[in-house]
Amino acid sequence: MAASDLLAREARPSEAMVLDALGGVLCRCTGYRKIVEAVLDVAGTDSAPMPGSGAAVGHGSPNSTASPS
């Protein structure tokens, strides 16, 4: 609904506008980036690729909560 509302107000939103519109609505832990990309695709707006795009969640990222050995 948030994406639909945004696209009704702005035919070609920027990535920042999409992130703002979806910011309080979606959990960022799973498919968040793909949803943002889908909204931009529907609007015909290009999106910048995220580092590590397509990798498994958390894969390749150091665990900041791990205790030192």
mmCIF file with all atom_site columns, N, CA and C in Angstrom:
data_model
loop_
_atom_site.group_PDB
_atom_site.id
_atom_site.type_symbol
_atom_site.label_atom_id
_atom_site.label_alt_id
_atom_site.label_comp_id
_atom_site.label_asym_id
_atom_site.label_entity_id
_atom_site.label_seq_id
_atom_site.pdbx_PDB_ins_code
_atom_site.Cartn_x
_atom_site.Cartn_y
_atom_site.Cartn_z
_atom_site.occupancy
_atom_site.B_iso_or_equiv
_atom_site.pdbx_formal_charge
_atom_site.auth_seq_id
_atom_site.auth_comp_id
_atom_site.auth_asym_id
_atom_site.auth_atom_id
_atom_site.pdbx_PDB_model_num
ATOM 1   N N  . MET A 1 1  ? 0.826  -1.193  0.000   1.00 0.00 ? 1  MET A N  1
ATOM 2   C CA . MET A 1 1  ? 0.000  0.000   0.000   1.00 0.00 ? 1  MET A CA 1
ATOM 3   C C  . MET A 1 1  ? 0.865  1.249   0.000   1.00 0.00 ? 1  MET A C  1
ATOM 4   N N  . ALA A 1 2  ? 1.965  1.226   0.739   1.00 0.00 ? 2  ALA A N  1
ATOM 5   C CA . ALA A 1 2  ? 2.848  2.392   0.786   1.00 0.00 ? 2  ALA A CA 1
ATOM 6   C C  . ALA A 1 2  ? 3.455  2.665   -0.584  1.00 0.00 ? 2  ALA A C  1
ATOM 7   N N  . ALA A 1 3  ? 3.847  1.609   -1.291  1.00 0.00 ? 3  ALA A N  1
ATOM 8   C CA . ALA A 1 3  ? 4.431  1.775   -2.623  1.00 0.00 ? 3  ALA A CA 1
ATOM 9   C C  . ALA A 1 3  ? 3.380  2.291   -3.600  1.00 0.00 ? 3  ALA A C  1
ATOM 10  N N  . SER A 1 4  ? 2.192  1.754   -3.525  1.00 0.00 ? 4  SER A N  1
ATOM 11  C CA . SER A 1 4  ? 1.110  2.195   -4.395  1.00 0.00 ? 4  SER A CA 1
ATOM 12  C C  . SER A 1 4  ? 0.790  3.664   -4.159  1.00 0.00 ? 4  SER A C  1
ATOM 13  N N  . ASP A 1 5  ? 0.738  4.057   -2.915  1.00 0.00 ? 5  ASP A N  1
ATOM 14  C CA . ASP A 1 5  ? 0.473  5.456   -2.567  1.00 0.00 ? 5  ASP A CA 1
ATOM 15  C C  . ASP A 1 5  ? 1.574  6.363   -3.114  1.00 0.00 ? 5  ASP A C  1
ATOM 16  N N  . LEU A 1 6  ? 2.826  5.960   -2.943  1.00 0.00 ? 6  LEU A N  1
ATOM 17  C CA . LEU A 1 6  ? 3.941  6.748   -3.452  1.00 0.00 ? 6  LEU A CA 1
ATOM 18  C C  . LEU A 1 6  ? 3.841  6.901   -4.961  1.00 0.00 ? 6  LEU A C  1
ATOM 19  N N  . LEU A 1 7  ? 3.596  5.806   -5.681  1.00 0.00 ? 7  LEU A N  1
ATOM 20  C CA . LEU A 1 7  ? 3.527  5.858   -7.141  1.00 0.00 ? 7  LEU A CA 1
ATOM 21  C C  . LEU A 1 7  ? 2.324  6.656   -7.631  1.00 0.00 ? 7  LEU A C  1
ATOM 22  N N  . ALA A 1 8  ? 1.261  6.721   -6.841  1.00 0.00 ? 8  ALA A N  1
ATOM 23  C CA . ALA A 1 8  ? 0.110  7.544   -7.203  1.00 0.00 ? 8  ALA A CA 1
ATOM 24  C C  . ALA A 1 8  ? 0.448  9.033   -7.082  1.00 0.00 ? 8  ALA A C  1
ATOM 25  N N  . ARG A 1 9  ? 1.338  9.349   -6.131  1.00 0.00 ? 9  ARG A N  1
ATOM 26  C CA . ARG A 1 9  ? 1.741  10.746  -5.923  1.00 0.00 ? 9  ARG A CA 1
ATOM 27  C C  . ARG A 1 9  ? 2.906  11.158  -6.818  1.00 0.00 ? 9  ARG A C  1
ATOM 28  N N  . GLU A 1 10 ? 3.790  10.220  -7.118  1.00 0.00 ? 10 GLU A N  1
ATOM 29  C CA . GLU A 1 10 ? 5.025  10.516  -7.853  1.00 0.00 ? 10 GLU A CA 1
ATOM 30  C C  . GLU A 1 10 ? 5.271  9.405   -8.863  1.00 0.00 ? 10 GLU A C  1
ATOM 31  N N  . ALA A 1 11 ? 5.125  9.722   -10.148 1.00 0.00 ? 11 ALA A N  1
ATOM 32  C CA . ALA A 1 11 ? 5.237  8.695   -11.187 1.00 0.00 ? 11 ALA A CA 1
ATOM 33  C C  . ALA A 1 11 ? 6.642  8.107   -11.284 1.00 0.00 ? 11 ALA A C  1
ATOM 34  N N  . ARG A 1 12 ? 7.677  8.908   -11.061 1.00 0.00 ? 12 ARG A N  1
ATOM 35  C CA . ARG A 1 12 ? 9.058  8.433   -11.164 1.00 0.00 ? 12 ARG A CA 1
ATOM 36  C C  . ARG A 1 12 ? 9.827  8.841   -9.909  1.00 0.00 ? 12 ARG A C  1
ATOM 37  N N  . PRO A 1 13 ? 9.556  8.167   -8.811  1.00 0.00 ? 13 PRO A N  1
ATOM 38  C CA . PRO A 1 13 ? 10.219 8.526   -7.560  1.00 0.00 ? 13 PRO A CA 1
ATOM 39  C C  . PRO A 1 13 ? 11.703 8.185   -7.581  1.00 0.00 ? 13 PRO A C  1
ATOM 40  N N  . SER A 1 14 ? 12.466 8.937   -6.810  1.00 0.00 ? 14 SER A N  1
ATOM 41  C CA . SER A 1 14 ? 13.887 8.613   -6.659  1.00 0.00 ? 14 SER A CA 1
ATOM 42  C C  . SER A 1 14 ? 14.012 7.448   -5.683  1.00 0.00 ? 14 SER A C  1
ATOM 43  N N  . GLU A 1 15 ? 15.185 6.858   -5.652  1.00 0.00 ? 15 GLU A N  1
ATOM 44  C CA . GLU A 1 15 ? 15.420 5.772   -4.706  1.00 0.00 ? 15 GLU A CA 1
ATOM 45  C C  . GLU A 1 15 ? 15.233 6.263   -3.268  1.00 0.00 ? 15 GLU A C  1
ATOM 46  N N  . ALA A 1 16 ? 15.671 7.484   -2.992  1.00 0.00 ? 16 ALA A N  1
ATOM 47  C CA . ALA A 1 16 ? 15.513 8.054   -1.652  1.00 0.00 ? 16 ALA A CA 1
ATOM 48  C C  . ALA A 1 16 ? 14.039 8.177   -1.281  1.00 0.00 ? 16 ALA A C  1
ATOM 49  N N  . MET A 1 17 ? 13.205 8.549   -2.251  1.00 0.00 ? 17 MET A N  1
ATOM 50  C CA . MET A 1 17 ? 11.768 8.667   -1.990  1.00 0.00 ? 17 MET A CA 1
ATOM 51  C C  . MET A 1 17 ? 11.156 7.304   -1.670  1.00 0.00 ? 17 MET A C  1
ATOM 52  N N  . VAL A 1 18 ? 11.580 6.274   -2.419  1.00 0.00 ? 18 VAL A N  1
ATOM 53  C CA . VAL A 1 18 ? 11.064 4.923   -2.169  1.00 0.00 ? 18 VAL A CA 1
ATOM 54  C C  . VAL A 1 18 ? 11.500 4.442   -0.790  1.00 0.00 ? 18 VAL A C  1
ATOM 55  N N  . LEU A 1 19 ? 12.774 4.650   -0.468  1.00 0.00 ? 19 LEU A N  1
ATOM 56  C CA . LEU A 1 19 ? 13.276 4.235   0.849   1.00 0.00 ? 19 LEU A CA 1
ATOM 57  C C  . LEU A 1 19 ? 12.516 4.936   1.964   1.00 0.00 ? 19 LEU A C  1
ATOM 58  N N  . ASP A 1 20 ? 12.223 6.221   1.768   1.00 0.00 ? 20 ASP A N  1
ATOM 59  C CA . ASP A 1 20 ? 11.479 6.970   2.773   1.00 0.00 ? 20 ASP A CA 1
ATOM 60  C C  . ASP A 1 20 ? 10.052 6.449   2.904   1.00 0.00 ? 20 ASP A C  1
ATOM 61  N N  . ALA A 1 21 ? 9.415  6.170   1.774   1.00 0.00 ? 21 ALA A N  1
ATOM 62  C CA . ALA A 1 21 ? 8.026  5.698   1.788   1.00 0.00 ? 21 ALA A CA 1
ATOM 63  C C  . ALA A 1 21 ? 7.892  4.325   2.442   1.00 0.00 ? 21 ALA A C  1
ATOM 64  N N  . LEU A 1 22 ? 8.895  3.471   2.246   1.00 0.00 ? 22 LEU A N  1
ATOM 65  C CA . LEU A 1 22 ? 8.825  2.112   2.778   1.00 0.00 ? 22 LEU A CA 1
ATOM 66  C C  . LEU A 1 22 ? 9.521  1.964   4.129   1.00 0.00 ? 22 LEU A C  1
ATOM 67  N N  . GLY A 1 23 ? 10.189 2.998   4.564   1.00 0.00 ? 23 GLY A N  1
ATOM 68  C CA . GLY A 1 23 ? 11.031 2.946   5.755   1.00 0.00 ? 23 GLY A CA 1
ATOM 69  C C  . GLY A 1 23 ? 10.389 2.375   7.003   1.00 0.00 ? 23 GLY A C  1
ATOM 70  N N  . GLY A 1 24 ? 9.200  2.764   7.329   1.00 0.00 ? 24 GLY A N  1
ATOM 71  C CA . GLY A 1 24 ? 8.560  2.289   8.545   1.00 0.00 ? 24 GLY A CA 1
ATOM 72  C C  . GLY A 1 24 ? 7.644  1.107   8.332   1.00 0.00 ? 24 GLY A C  1
ATOM 73  N N  . VAL A 1 25 ? 7.616  0.594   7.113   1.00 0.00 ? 25 VAL A N  1
ATOM 74  C CA . VAL A 1 25 ? 6.637  -0.430  6.758   1.00 0.00 ? 25 VAL A CA 1
ATOM 75  C C  . VAL A 1 25 ? 7.247  -1.825  6.658   1.00 0.00 ? 25 VAL A C  1
ATOM 76  N N  . LEU A 1 26 ? 8.475  -1.913  6.182   1.00 0.00 ? 26 LEU A N  1
ATOM 77  C CA . LEU A 1 26 ? 9.076  -3.213  5.895   1.00 0.00 ? 26 LEU A CA 1
ATOM 78  C C  . LEU A 1 26 ? 10.251 -3.529  6.804   1.00 0.00 ? 26 LEU A C  1
ATOM 79  N N  . CYS A 1 27 ? 10.398 -4.786  7.094   1.00 0.00 ? 27 CYS A N  1
ATOM 80  C CA . CYS A 1 27 ? 11.572 -5.279  7.809   1.00 0.00 ? 27 CYS A CA 1
ATOM 81  C C  . CYS A 1 27 ? 12.727 -5.288  6.823   1.00 0.00 ? 27 CYS A C  1
ATOM 82  N N  . ARG A 1 28 ? 13.876 -4.780  7.226   1.00 0.00 ? 28 ARG A N  1
ATOM 83  C CA . ARG A 1 28 ? 15.024 -4.689  6.326   1.00 0.00 ? 28 ARG A CA 1
ATOM 84  C C  . ARG A 1 28 ? 15.878 -5.957  6.329   1.00 0.00 ? 28 ARG A C  1
ATOM 85  N N  . CYS A 1 29 ? 15.472 -6.999  7.017   1.00 0.00 ? 29 CYS A N  1
ATOM 86  C CA . CYS A 1 29 ? 16.338 -8.163  7.169   1.00 0.00 ? 29 CYS A CA 1
ATOM 87  C C  . CYS A 1 29 ? 16.253 -9.167  6.018   1.00 0.00 ? 29 CYS A C  1
ATOM 88  N N  . THR A 1 30 ? 15.221 -9.113  5.190   1.00 0.00 ? 30 THR A N  1
ATOM 89  C CA . THR A 1 30 ? 15.119 -10.144 4.153   1.00 0.00 ? 30 THR A CA 1
ATOM 90  C C  . THR A 1 30 ? 15.033 -9.551  2.762   1.00 0.00 ? 30 THR A C  1
ATOM 91  N N  . GLY A 1 31 ? 13.853 -9.395  2.250   1.00 0.00 ? 31 GLY A N  1
ATOM 92  C CA . GLY A 1 31 ? 13.673 -8.984  0.862   1.00 0.00 ? 31 GLY A CA 1
ATOM 93  C C  . GLY A 1 31 ? 13.531 -7.499  0.665   1.00 0.00 ? 31 GLY A C  1
ATOM 94  N N  . TYR A 1 32 ? 13.903 -6.710  1.644   1.00 0.00 ? 32 TYR A N  1
ATOM 95  C CA . TYR A 1 32 ? 13.719 -5.256  1.581   1.00 0.00 ? 32 TYR A CA 1
ATOM 96  C C  . TYR A 1 32 ? 14.320 -4.651  0.319   1.00 0.00 ? 32 TYR A C  1
ATOM 97  N N  . ARG A 1 33 ? 15.564 -4.979  0.024   1.00 0.00 ? 33 ARG A N  1
ATOM 98  C CA . ARG A 1 33 ? 16.243 -4.390  -1.133  1.00 0.00 ? 33 ARG A CA 1
ATOM 99  C C  . ARG A 1 33 ? 15.541 -4.765  -2.431  1.00 0.00 ? 33 ARG A C  1
ATOM 100 N N  . LYS A 1 34 ? 15.104 -6.005  -2.533  1.00 0.00 ? 34 LYS A N  1
ATOM 101 C CA . LYS A 1 34 ? 14.407 -6.455  -3.742  1.00 0.00 ? 34 LYS A CA 1
ATOM 102 C C  . LYS A 1 34 ? 13.069 -5.731  -3.909  1.00 0.00 ? 34 LYS A C  1
ATOM 103 N N  . ILE A 1 35 ? 12.393 -5.432  -2.811  1.00 0.00 ? 35 ILE A N  1
ATOM 104 C CA . ILE A 1 35 ? 11.120 -4.707  -2.878  1.00 0.00 ? 35 ILE A CA 1
ATOM 105 C C  . ILE A 1 35 ? 11.365 -3.278  -3.354  1.00 0.00 ? 35 ILE A C  1
ATOM 106 N N  . VAL A 1 36 ? 12.399 -2.631  -2.825  1.00 0.00 ? 36 VAL A N  1
ATOM 107 C CA . VAL A 1 36 ? 12.752 -1.279  -3.270  1.00 0.00 ? 36 VAL A CA 1
ATOM 108 C C  . VAL A 1 36 ? 13.064 -1.302  -4.760  1.00 0.00 ? 36 VAL A C  1
ATOM 109 N N  . GLU A 1 37 ? 13.855 -2.279  -5.208  1.00 0.00 ? 37 GLU A N  1
ATOM 110 C CA . GLU A 1 37 ? 14.195 -2.389  -6.620  1.00 0.00 ? 37 GLU A CA 1
ATOM 111 C C  . GLU A 1 37 ? 12.947 -2.622  -7.472  1.00 0.00 ? 37 GLU A C  1
ATOM 112 N N  . ALA A 1 38 ? 11.997 -3.400  -6.982  1.00 0.00 ? 38 ALA A N  1
ATOM 113 C CA . ALA A 1 38 ? 10.766 -3.670  -7.718  1.00 0.00 ? 38 ALA A CA 1
ATOM 114 C C  . ALA A 1 38 ? 9.935  -2.401  -7.888  1.00 0.00 ? 38 ALA A C  1
ATOM 115 N N  . VAL A 1 39 ? 9.843  -1.596  -6.845  1.00 0.00 ? 39 VAL A N  1
ATOM 116 C CA . VAL A 1 39 ? 9.090  -0.332  -6.930  1.00 0.00 ? 39 VAL A CA 1
ATOM 117 C C  . VAL A 1 39 ? 9.755  0.582   -7.957  1.00 0.00 ? 39 VAL A C  1
ATOM 118 N N  . LEU A 1 40 ? 11.073 0.667   -7.919  1.00 0.00 ? 40 LEU A N  1
ATOM 119 C CA . LEU A 1 40 ? 11.794 1.498   -8.878  1.00 0.00 ? 40 LEU A CA 1
ATOM 120 C C  . LEU A 1 40 ? 11.631 0.963   -10.300 1.00 0.00 ? 40 LEU A C  1
ATOM 121 N N  . ASP A 1 41 ? 11.590 -0.356  -10.452 1.00 0.00 ? 41 ASP A N  1
ATOM 122 C CA . ASP A 1 41 ? 11.402 -0.976  -11.761 1.00 0.00 ? 41 ASP A CA 1
ATOM 123 C C  . ASP A 1 41 ? 10.023 -0.636  -12.328 1.00 0.00 ? 41 ASP A C  1
ATOM 124 N N  . VAL A 1 42 ? 9.010  -0.725  -11.492 1.00 0.00 ? 42 VAL A N  1
ATOM 125 C CA . VAL A 1 42 ? 7.647  -0.397  -11.932 1.00 0.00 ? 42 VAL A CA 1
ATOM 126 C C  . VAL A 1 42 ? 7.575  1.061   -12.363 1.00 0.00 ? 42 VAL A C  1
ATOM 127 N N  . ALA A 1 43 ? 8.285  1.926   -11.646 1.00 0.00 ? 43 ALA A N  1
ATOM 128 C CA . ALA A 1 43 ? 8.274  3.354   -11.956 1.00 0.00 ? 43 ALA A CA 1
ATOM 129 C C  . ALA A 1 43 ? 9.177  3.700   -13.137 1.00 0.00 ? 43 ALA A C  1
ATOM 130 N N  . GLY A 1 44 ? 10.014 2.743   -13.563 1.00 0.00 ? 44 GLY A N  1
ATOM 131 C CA . GLY A 1 44 ? 10.939 3.011   -14.649 1.00 0.00 ? 44 GLY A CA 1
ATOM 132 C C  . GLY A 1 44 ? 12.132 3.838   -14.212 1.00 0.00 ? 44 GLY A C  1
ATOM 133 N N  . THR A 1 45 ? 12.450 3.780   -12.929 1.00 0.00 ? 45 THR A N  1
ATOM 134 C CA . THR A 1 45 ? 13.564 4.526   -12.354 1.00 0.00 ? 45 THR A CA 1
ATOM 135 C C  . THR A 1 45 ? 14.711 3.563   -12.103 1.00 0.00 ? 45 THR A C  1
ATOM 136 N N  . ASP A 1 46 ? 15.926 3.990   -12.421 1.00 0.00 ? 46 ASP A N  1
ATOM 137 C CA . ASP A 1 46 ? 17.097 3.152   -12.170 1.00 0.00 ? 46 ASP A CA 1
ATOM 138 C C  . ASP A 1 46 ? 17.438 3.156   -10.689 1.00 0.00 ? 46 ASP A C  1
ATOM 139 N N  . SER A 1 47 ? 17.971 2.034   -10.227 1.00 0.00 ? 47 SER A N  1
ATOM 140 C CA . SER A 1 47 ? 18.441 1.952   -8.845  1.00 0.00 ? 47 SER A CA 1
ATOM 141 C C  . SER A 1 47 ? 19.919 1.613   -8.852  1.00 0.00 ? 47 SER A C  1
ATOM 142 N N  . ALA A 1 48 ? 20.625 2.106   -7.862  1.00 0.00 ? 48 ALA A N  1
ATOM 143 C CA . ALA A 1 48 ? 22.043 1.780   -7.710  1.00 0.00 ? 48 ALA A CA 1
ATOM 144 C C  . ALA A 1 48 ? 22.145 0.416   -7.052  1.00 0.00 ? 48 ALA A C  1
ATOM 145 N N  . PRO A 1 49 ? 23.019 -0.464  -7.550  1.00 0.00 ? 49 PRO A N  1
ATOM 146 C CA . PRO A 1 49 ? 23.161 -1.776  -6.916  1.00 0.00 ? 49 PRO A CA 1
ATOM 147 C C  . PRO A 1 49 ? 23.759 -1.647  -5.524  1.00 0.00 ? 49 PRO A C  1
ATOM 148 N N  . MET A 1 50 ? 23.268 -2.462  -4.640  1.00 0.00 ? 50 MET A N  1
ATOM 149 C CA . MET A 1 50 ? 23.789 -2.483  -3.276  1.00 0.00 ? 50 MET A CA 1
ATOM 150 C C  . MET A 1 50 ? 25.012 -3.383  -3.239  1.00 0.00 ? 50 MET A C  1
ATOM 151 N N  . PRO A 1 51 ? 25.996 -3.054  -2.428  1.00 0.00 ? 51 PRO A N  1
ATOM 152 C CA . PRO A 1 51 ? 27.147 -3.955  -2.285  1.00 0.00 ? 51 PRO A CA 1
ATOM 153 C C  . PRO A 1 51 ? 26.682 -5.319  -1.803  1.00 0.00 ? 51 PRO A C  1
ATOM 154 N N  . GLY A 1 52 ? 27.202 -6.361  -2.407  1.00 0.00 ? 52 GLY A N  1
ATOM 155 C CA . GLY A 1 52 ? 26.825 -7.711  -1.996  1.00 0.00 ? 52 GLY A CA 1
ATOM 156 C C  . GLY A 1 52 ? 25.455 -8.123  -2.475  1.00 0.00 ? 52 GLY A C  1
ATOM 157 N N  . SER A 1 53 ? 24.882 -7.397  -3.397  1.00 0.00 ? 53 SER A N  1
ATOM 158 C CA . SER A 1 53 ? 23.548 -7.710  -3.890  1.00 0.00 ? 53 SER A CA 1
ATOM 159 C C  . SER A 1 53 ? 23.519 -9.129  -4.441  1.00 0.00 ? 53 SER A C  1
ATOM 160 N N  . GLY A 1 54 ? 22.521 -9.884  -4.046  1.00 0.00 ? 54 GLY A N  1
ATOM 161 C CA . GLY A 1 54 ? 22.366 -11.251 -4.499  1.00 0.00 ? 54 GLY A CA 1
ATOM 162 C C  . GLY A 1 54 ? 22.983 -12.274 -3.571  1.00 0.00 ? 54 GLY A C  1
ATOM 163 N N  . ALA A 1 55 ? 23.747 -11.821 -2.606  1.00 0.00 ? 55 ALA A N  1
ATOM 164 C CA . ALA A 1 55 ? 24.361 -12.745 -1.656  1.00 0.00 ? 55 ALA A CA 1
ATOM 165 C C  . ALA A 1 55 ? 23.349 -13.111 -0.577  1.00 0.00 ? 55 ALA A C  1
ATOM 166 N N  . ALA A 1 56 ? 23.601 -14.201 0.097   1.00 0.00 ? 56 ALA A N  1
ATOM 167 C CA . ALA A 1 56 ? 22.740 -14.607 1.204   1.00 0.00 ? 56 ALA A CA 1
ATOM 168 C C  . ALA A 1 56 ? 22.801 -13.555 2.304   1.00 0.00 ? 56 ALA A C  1
ATOM 169 N N  . VAL A 1 57 ? 21.729 -13.411 3.034   1.00 0.00 ? 57 VAL A N  1
ATOM 170 C CA . VAL A 1 57 ? 21.671 -12.446 4.120   1.00 0.00 ? 57 VAL A CA 1
ATOM 171 C C  . VAL A 1 57 ? 22.786 -12.730 5.114   1.00 0.00 ? 57 VAL A C  1
ATOM 172 N N  . GLY A 1 58 ? 23.593 -11.714 5.364   1.00 0.00 ? 58 GLY A N  1
ATOM 173 C CA . GLY A 1 58 ? 24.666 -11.842 6.346   1.00 0.00 ? 58 GLY A CA 1
ATOM 174 C C  . GLY A 1 58 ? 25.908 -12.514 5.819   1.00 0.00 ? 58 GLY A C  1
ATOM 175 N N  . HIS A 1 59 ? 25.834 -13.100 4.624   1.00 0.00 ? 59 HIS A N  1
ATOM 176 C CA . HIS A 1 59 ? 26.986 -13.799 4.058   1.00 0.00 ? 59 HIS A CA 1
ATOM 177 C C  . HIS A 1 59 ? 28.064 -12.793 3.683   1.00 0.00 ? 59 HIS A C  1
ATOM 178 N N  . GLY A 1 60 ? 29.279 -13.030 4.125   1.00 0.00 ? 60 GLY A N  1
ATOM 179 C CA . GLY A 1 60 ? 30.384 -12.163 3.782   1.00 0.00 ? 60 GLY A CA 1
ATOM 180 C C  . GLY A 1 60 ? 30.542 -10.970 4.685   1.00 0.00 ? 60 GLY A C  1
ATOM 181 N N  . SER A 1 61 ? 29.623 -10.795 5.601   1.00 0.00 ? 61 SER A N  1
ATOM 182 C CA . SER A 1 61 ? 29.695 -9.675  6.531   1.00 0.00 ? 61 SER A CA 1
ATOM 183 C C  . SER A 1 61 ? 30.207 -10.179 7.873   1.00 0.00 ? 61 SER A C  1
ATOM 184 N N  . PRO A 1 62 ? 31.178 -9.478  8.447   1.00 0.00 ? 62 PRO A N  1
ATOM 185 C CA . PRO A 1 62 ? 31.650 -9.917  9.752   1.00 0.00 ? 62 PRO A CA 1
ATOM 186 C C  . PRO A 1 62 ? 30.550 -9.743  10.803  1.00 0.00 ? 62 PRO A C  1
ATOM 187 N N  . ASN A 1 63 ? 30.517 -10.637 11.752  1.00 0.00 ? 63 ASN A N  1
ATOM 188 C CA . ASN A 1 63 ? 29.543 -10.583 12.809  1.00 0.00 ? 63 ASN A CA 1
ATOM 189 C C  . ASN A 1 63 ? 30.039 -9.605  13.867  1.00 0.00 ? 63 ASN A C  1
ATOM 190 N N  . SER A 1 64 ? 29.374 -8.461  13.961  1.00 0.00 ? 64 SER A N  1
ATOM 191 C CA . SER A 1 64 ? 29.817 -7.420  14.880  1.00 0.00 ? 64 SER A CA 1
ATOM 192 C C  . SER A 1 64 ? 29.521 -7.757  16.334  1.00 0.00 ? 64 SER A C  1
ATOM 193 N N  . THR A 1 65 ? 28.695 -8.771  16.556  1.00 0.00 ? 65 THR A N  1
ATOM 194 C CA . THR A 1 65 ? 28.355 -9.128  17.937  1.00 0.00 ? 65 THR A CA 1
ATOM 195 C C  . THR A 1 65 ? 29.192 -10.304 18.450  1.00 0.00 ? 65 THR A C  1
ATOM 196 N N  . ALA A 1 66 ? 30.010 -10.867 17.562  1.00 0.00 ? 66 ALA A N  1
ATOM 197 C CA . ALA A 1 66 ? 30.827 -12.019 17.978  1.00 0.00 ? 66 ALA A CA 1
ATOM 198 C C  . ALA A 1 66 ? 31.889 -11.572 18.969  1.00 0.00 ? 66 ALA A C  1
ATOM 199 N N  . SER A 1 67 ? 32.093 -12.391 19.967  1.00 0.00 ? 67 SER A N  1
ATOM 200 C CA . SER A 1 67 ? 33.126 -12.063 20.957  1.00 0.00 ? 67 SER A CA 1
ATOM 201 C C  . SER A 1 67 ? 34.484 -12.532 20.439  1.00 0.00 ? 67 SER A C  1
ATOM 202 N N  . PRO A 1 68 ? 35.525 -11.762 20.737  1.00 0.00 ? 68 PRO A N  1
ATOM 203 C CA . PRO A 1 68 ? 36.866 -12.142 20.253  1.00 0.00 ? 68 PRO A CA 1
ATOM 204 C C  . PRO A 1 68 ? 37.315 -13.468 20.855  1.00 0.00 ? 68 PRO A C  1
ATOM 205 N N  . SER A 1 69 ? 38.102 -14.217 20.089  1.00 0.00 ? 69 SER A N  1
ATOM 206 C CA . SER A 1 69 ? 38.576 -15.512 20.547  1.00 0.00 ? 69 SER A CA 1
ATOM 207 C C  . SER A 1 69 ? 39.848 -15.368 21.337  1.00 0.00 ? 69 SER A C  1
#
